[in-house]
mmCIF file with all atom_site columns, C-alpha atoms in Angstrom:
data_model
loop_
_atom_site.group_PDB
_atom_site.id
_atom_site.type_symbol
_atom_site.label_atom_id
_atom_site.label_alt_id
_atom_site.label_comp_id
_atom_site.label_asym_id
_atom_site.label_entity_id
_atom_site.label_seq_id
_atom_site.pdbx_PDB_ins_code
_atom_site.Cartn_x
_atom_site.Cartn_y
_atom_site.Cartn_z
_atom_site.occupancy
_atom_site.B_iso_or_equiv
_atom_site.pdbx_formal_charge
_atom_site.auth_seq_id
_atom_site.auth_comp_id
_atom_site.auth_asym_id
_atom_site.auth_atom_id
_atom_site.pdbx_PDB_model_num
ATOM 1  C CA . UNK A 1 1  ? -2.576  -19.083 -31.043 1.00 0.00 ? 49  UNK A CA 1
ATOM 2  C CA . UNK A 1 2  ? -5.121  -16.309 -31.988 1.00 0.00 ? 50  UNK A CA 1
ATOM 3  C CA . UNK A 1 3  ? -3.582  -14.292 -35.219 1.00 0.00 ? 51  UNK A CA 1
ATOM 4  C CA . UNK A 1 4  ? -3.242  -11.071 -33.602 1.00 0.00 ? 52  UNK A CA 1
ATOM 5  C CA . UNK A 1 5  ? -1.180  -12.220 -30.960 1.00 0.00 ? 53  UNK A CA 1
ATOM 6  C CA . UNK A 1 6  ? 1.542   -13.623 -33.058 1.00 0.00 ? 54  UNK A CA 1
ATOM 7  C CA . UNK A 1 7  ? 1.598   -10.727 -35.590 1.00 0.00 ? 55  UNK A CA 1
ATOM 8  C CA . UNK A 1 8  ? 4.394   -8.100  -34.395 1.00 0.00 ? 56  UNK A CA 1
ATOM 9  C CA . UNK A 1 9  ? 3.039   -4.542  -33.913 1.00 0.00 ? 57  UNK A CA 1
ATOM 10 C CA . UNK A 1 10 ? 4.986   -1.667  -36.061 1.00 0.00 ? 58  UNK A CA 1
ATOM 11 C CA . UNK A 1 11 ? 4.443   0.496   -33.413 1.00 0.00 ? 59  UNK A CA 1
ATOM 12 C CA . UNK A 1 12 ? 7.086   0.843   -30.635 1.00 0.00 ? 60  UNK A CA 1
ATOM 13 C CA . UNK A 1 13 ? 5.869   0.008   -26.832 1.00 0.00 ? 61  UNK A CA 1
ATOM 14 C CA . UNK A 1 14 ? 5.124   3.213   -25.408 1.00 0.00 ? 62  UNK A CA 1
ATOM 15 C CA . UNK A 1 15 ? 7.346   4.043   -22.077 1.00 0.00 ? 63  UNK A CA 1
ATOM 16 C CA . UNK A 1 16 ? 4.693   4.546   -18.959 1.00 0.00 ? 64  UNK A CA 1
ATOM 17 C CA . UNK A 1 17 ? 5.194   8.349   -17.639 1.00 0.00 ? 65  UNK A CA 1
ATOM 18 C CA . UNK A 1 18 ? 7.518   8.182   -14.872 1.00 0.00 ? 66  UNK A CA 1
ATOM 19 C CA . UNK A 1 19 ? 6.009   8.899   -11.004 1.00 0.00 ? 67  UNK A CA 1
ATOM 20 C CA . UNK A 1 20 ? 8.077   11.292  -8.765  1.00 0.00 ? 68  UNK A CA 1
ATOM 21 C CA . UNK A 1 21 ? 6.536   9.986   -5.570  1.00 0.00 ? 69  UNK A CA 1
ATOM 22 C CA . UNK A 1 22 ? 9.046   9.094   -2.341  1.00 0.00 ? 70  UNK A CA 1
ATOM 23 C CA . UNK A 1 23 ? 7.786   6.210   -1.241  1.00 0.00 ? 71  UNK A CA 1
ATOM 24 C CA . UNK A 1 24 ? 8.238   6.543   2.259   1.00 0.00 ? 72  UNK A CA 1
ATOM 25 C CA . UNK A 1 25 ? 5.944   9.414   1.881   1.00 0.00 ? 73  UNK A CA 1
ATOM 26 C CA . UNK A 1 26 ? 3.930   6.874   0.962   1.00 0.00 ? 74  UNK A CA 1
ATOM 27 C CA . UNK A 1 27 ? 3.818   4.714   3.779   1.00 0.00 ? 75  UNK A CA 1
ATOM 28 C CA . UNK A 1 28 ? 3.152   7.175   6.420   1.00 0.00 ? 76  UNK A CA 1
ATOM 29 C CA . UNK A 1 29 ? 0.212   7.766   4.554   1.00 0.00 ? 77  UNK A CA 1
ATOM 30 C CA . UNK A 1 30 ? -0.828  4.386   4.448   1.00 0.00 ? 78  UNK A CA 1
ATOM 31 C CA . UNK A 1 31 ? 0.208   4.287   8.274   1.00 0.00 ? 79  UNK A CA 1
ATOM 32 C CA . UNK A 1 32 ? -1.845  7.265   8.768   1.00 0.00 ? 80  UNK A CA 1
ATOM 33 C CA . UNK A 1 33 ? -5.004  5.889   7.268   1.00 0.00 ? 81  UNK A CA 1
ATOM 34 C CA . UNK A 1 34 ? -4.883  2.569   9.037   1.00 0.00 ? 82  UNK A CA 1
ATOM 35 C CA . UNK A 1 35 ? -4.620  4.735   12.350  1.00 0.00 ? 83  UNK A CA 1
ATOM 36 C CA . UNK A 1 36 ? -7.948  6.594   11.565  1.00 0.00 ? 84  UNK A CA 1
ATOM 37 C CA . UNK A 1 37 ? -9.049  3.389   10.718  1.00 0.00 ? 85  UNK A CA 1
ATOM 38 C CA . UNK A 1 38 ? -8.001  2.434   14.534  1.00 0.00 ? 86  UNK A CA 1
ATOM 39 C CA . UNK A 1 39 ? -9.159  5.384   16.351  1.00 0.00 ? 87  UNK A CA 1
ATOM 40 C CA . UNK A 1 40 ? -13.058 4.454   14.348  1.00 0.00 ? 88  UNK A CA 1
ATOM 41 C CA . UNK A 1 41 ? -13.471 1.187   15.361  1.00 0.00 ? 89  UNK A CA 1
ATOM 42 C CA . UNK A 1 42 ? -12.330 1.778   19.105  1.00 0.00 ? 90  UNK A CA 1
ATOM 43 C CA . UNK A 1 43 ? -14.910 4.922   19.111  1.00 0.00 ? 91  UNK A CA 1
ATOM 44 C CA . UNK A 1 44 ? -17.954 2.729   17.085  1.00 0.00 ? 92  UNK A CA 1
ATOM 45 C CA . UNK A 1 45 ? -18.357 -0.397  19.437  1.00 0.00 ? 93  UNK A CA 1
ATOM 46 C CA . UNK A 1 46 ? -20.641 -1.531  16.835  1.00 0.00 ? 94  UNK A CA 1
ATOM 47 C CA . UNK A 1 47 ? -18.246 -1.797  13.878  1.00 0.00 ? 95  UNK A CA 1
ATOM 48 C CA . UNK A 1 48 ? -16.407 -4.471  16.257  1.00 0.00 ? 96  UNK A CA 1
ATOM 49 C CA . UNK A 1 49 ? -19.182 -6.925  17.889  1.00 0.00 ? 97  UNK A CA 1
ATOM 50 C CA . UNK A 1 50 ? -20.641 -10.184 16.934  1.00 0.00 ? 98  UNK A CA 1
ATOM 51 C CA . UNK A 1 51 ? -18.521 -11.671 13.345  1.00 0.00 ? 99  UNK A CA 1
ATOM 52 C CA . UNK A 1 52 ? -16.519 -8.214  12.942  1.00 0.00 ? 100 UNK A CA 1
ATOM 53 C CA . UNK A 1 53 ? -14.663 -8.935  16.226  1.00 0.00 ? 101 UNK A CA 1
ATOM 54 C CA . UNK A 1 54 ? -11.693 -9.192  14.120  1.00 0.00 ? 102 UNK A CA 1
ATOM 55 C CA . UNK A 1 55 ? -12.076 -6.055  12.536  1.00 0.00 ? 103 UNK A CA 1
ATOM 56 C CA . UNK A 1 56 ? -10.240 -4.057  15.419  1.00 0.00 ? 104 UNK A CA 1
ATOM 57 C CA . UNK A 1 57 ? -6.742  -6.173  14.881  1.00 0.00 ? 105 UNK A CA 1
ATOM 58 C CA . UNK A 1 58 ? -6.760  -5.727  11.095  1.00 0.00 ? 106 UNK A CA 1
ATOM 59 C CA . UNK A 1 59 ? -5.531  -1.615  11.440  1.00 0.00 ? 107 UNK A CA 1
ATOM 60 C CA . UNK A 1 60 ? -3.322  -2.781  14.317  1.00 0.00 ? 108 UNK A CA 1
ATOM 61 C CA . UNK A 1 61 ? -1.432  -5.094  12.085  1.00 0.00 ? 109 UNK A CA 1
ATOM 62 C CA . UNK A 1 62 ? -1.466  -2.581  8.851   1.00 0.00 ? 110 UNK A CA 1
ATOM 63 C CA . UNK A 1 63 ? 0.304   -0.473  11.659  1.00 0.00 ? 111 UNK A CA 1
ATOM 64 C CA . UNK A 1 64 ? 2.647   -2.738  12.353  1.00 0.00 ? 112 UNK A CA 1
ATOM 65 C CA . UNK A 1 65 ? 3.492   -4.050  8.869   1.00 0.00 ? 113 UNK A CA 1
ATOM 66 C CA . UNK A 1 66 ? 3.381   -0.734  7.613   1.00 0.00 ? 114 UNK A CA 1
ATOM 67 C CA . UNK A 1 67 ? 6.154   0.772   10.937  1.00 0.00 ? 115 UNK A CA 1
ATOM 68 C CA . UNK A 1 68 ? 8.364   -2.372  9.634   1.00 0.00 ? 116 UNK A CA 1
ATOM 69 C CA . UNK A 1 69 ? 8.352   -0.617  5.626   1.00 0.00 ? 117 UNK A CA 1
ATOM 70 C CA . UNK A 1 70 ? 8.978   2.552   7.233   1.00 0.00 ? 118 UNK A CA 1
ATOM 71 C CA . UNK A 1 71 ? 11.850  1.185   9.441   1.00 0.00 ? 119 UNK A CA 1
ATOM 72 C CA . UNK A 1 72 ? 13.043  -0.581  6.083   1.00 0.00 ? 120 UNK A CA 1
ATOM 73 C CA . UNK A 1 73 ? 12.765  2.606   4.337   1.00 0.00 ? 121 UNK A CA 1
ATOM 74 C CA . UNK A 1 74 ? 14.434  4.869   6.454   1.00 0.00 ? 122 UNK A CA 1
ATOM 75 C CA . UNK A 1 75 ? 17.291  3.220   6.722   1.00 0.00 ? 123 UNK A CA 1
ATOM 76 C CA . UNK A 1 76 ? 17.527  3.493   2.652   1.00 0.00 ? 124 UNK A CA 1
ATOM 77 C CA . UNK A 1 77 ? 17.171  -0.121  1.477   1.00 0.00 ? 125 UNK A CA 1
ATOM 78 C CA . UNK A 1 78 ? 14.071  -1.046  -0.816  1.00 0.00 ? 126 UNK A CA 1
ATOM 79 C CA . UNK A 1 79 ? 14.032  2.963   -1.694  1.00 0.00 ? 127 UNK A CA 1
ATOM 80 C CA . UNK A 1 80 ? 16.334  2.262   -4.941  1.00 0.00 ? 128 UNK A CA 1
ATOM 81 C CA . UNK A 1 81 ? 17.277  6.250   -6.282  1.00 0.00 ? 129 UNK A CA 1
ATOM 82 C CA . UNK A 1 82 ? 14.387  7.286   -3.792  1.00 0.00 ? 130 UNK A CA 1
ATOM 83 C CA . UNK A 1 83 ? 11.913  5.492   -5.590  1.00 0.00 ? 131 UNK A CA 1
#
């Protein structure tokens, strides 16, 4: 083991700032962005032909997965103290 990972700081770990950020605020952001993502491809026919015909489903399911976190959310499990 390389010497300066077995010696033992004498410094204490410093404590990351804490975030104040509602994370379901979150999400419908993300949701948001994946629907302007949507509403792009279905208006630029060219972003979806040839190889990139499976570009159009990709927002469709971040709209979907991201509806499911919301549900999840809302109804106040996985938002531990409003996380």
């Amino acid at each position: 083991m390389p010497p300066h990972l077995s010696e033992q700081s004498p410094l204490p770990p410093i404590d990351p700032p804490v975030v104040t950020l509602r994370t379901i605020r979150l999400v419908r952001w993300g949701i948001a962005l994946w629907a302007l993502a949507l509403v792009v491809l279905a208006f630029v026919p060219s972003l979806r032909e040839g190889e990139r015909d499976w570009w159009f489903w990709v927002p469709v399911a971040g709209i979907a997965l991201g509806a499911i976190g919301h549900f999840y959310l809302a109804r106040g499990r996985g938002n531990a103290a409003d996380a």
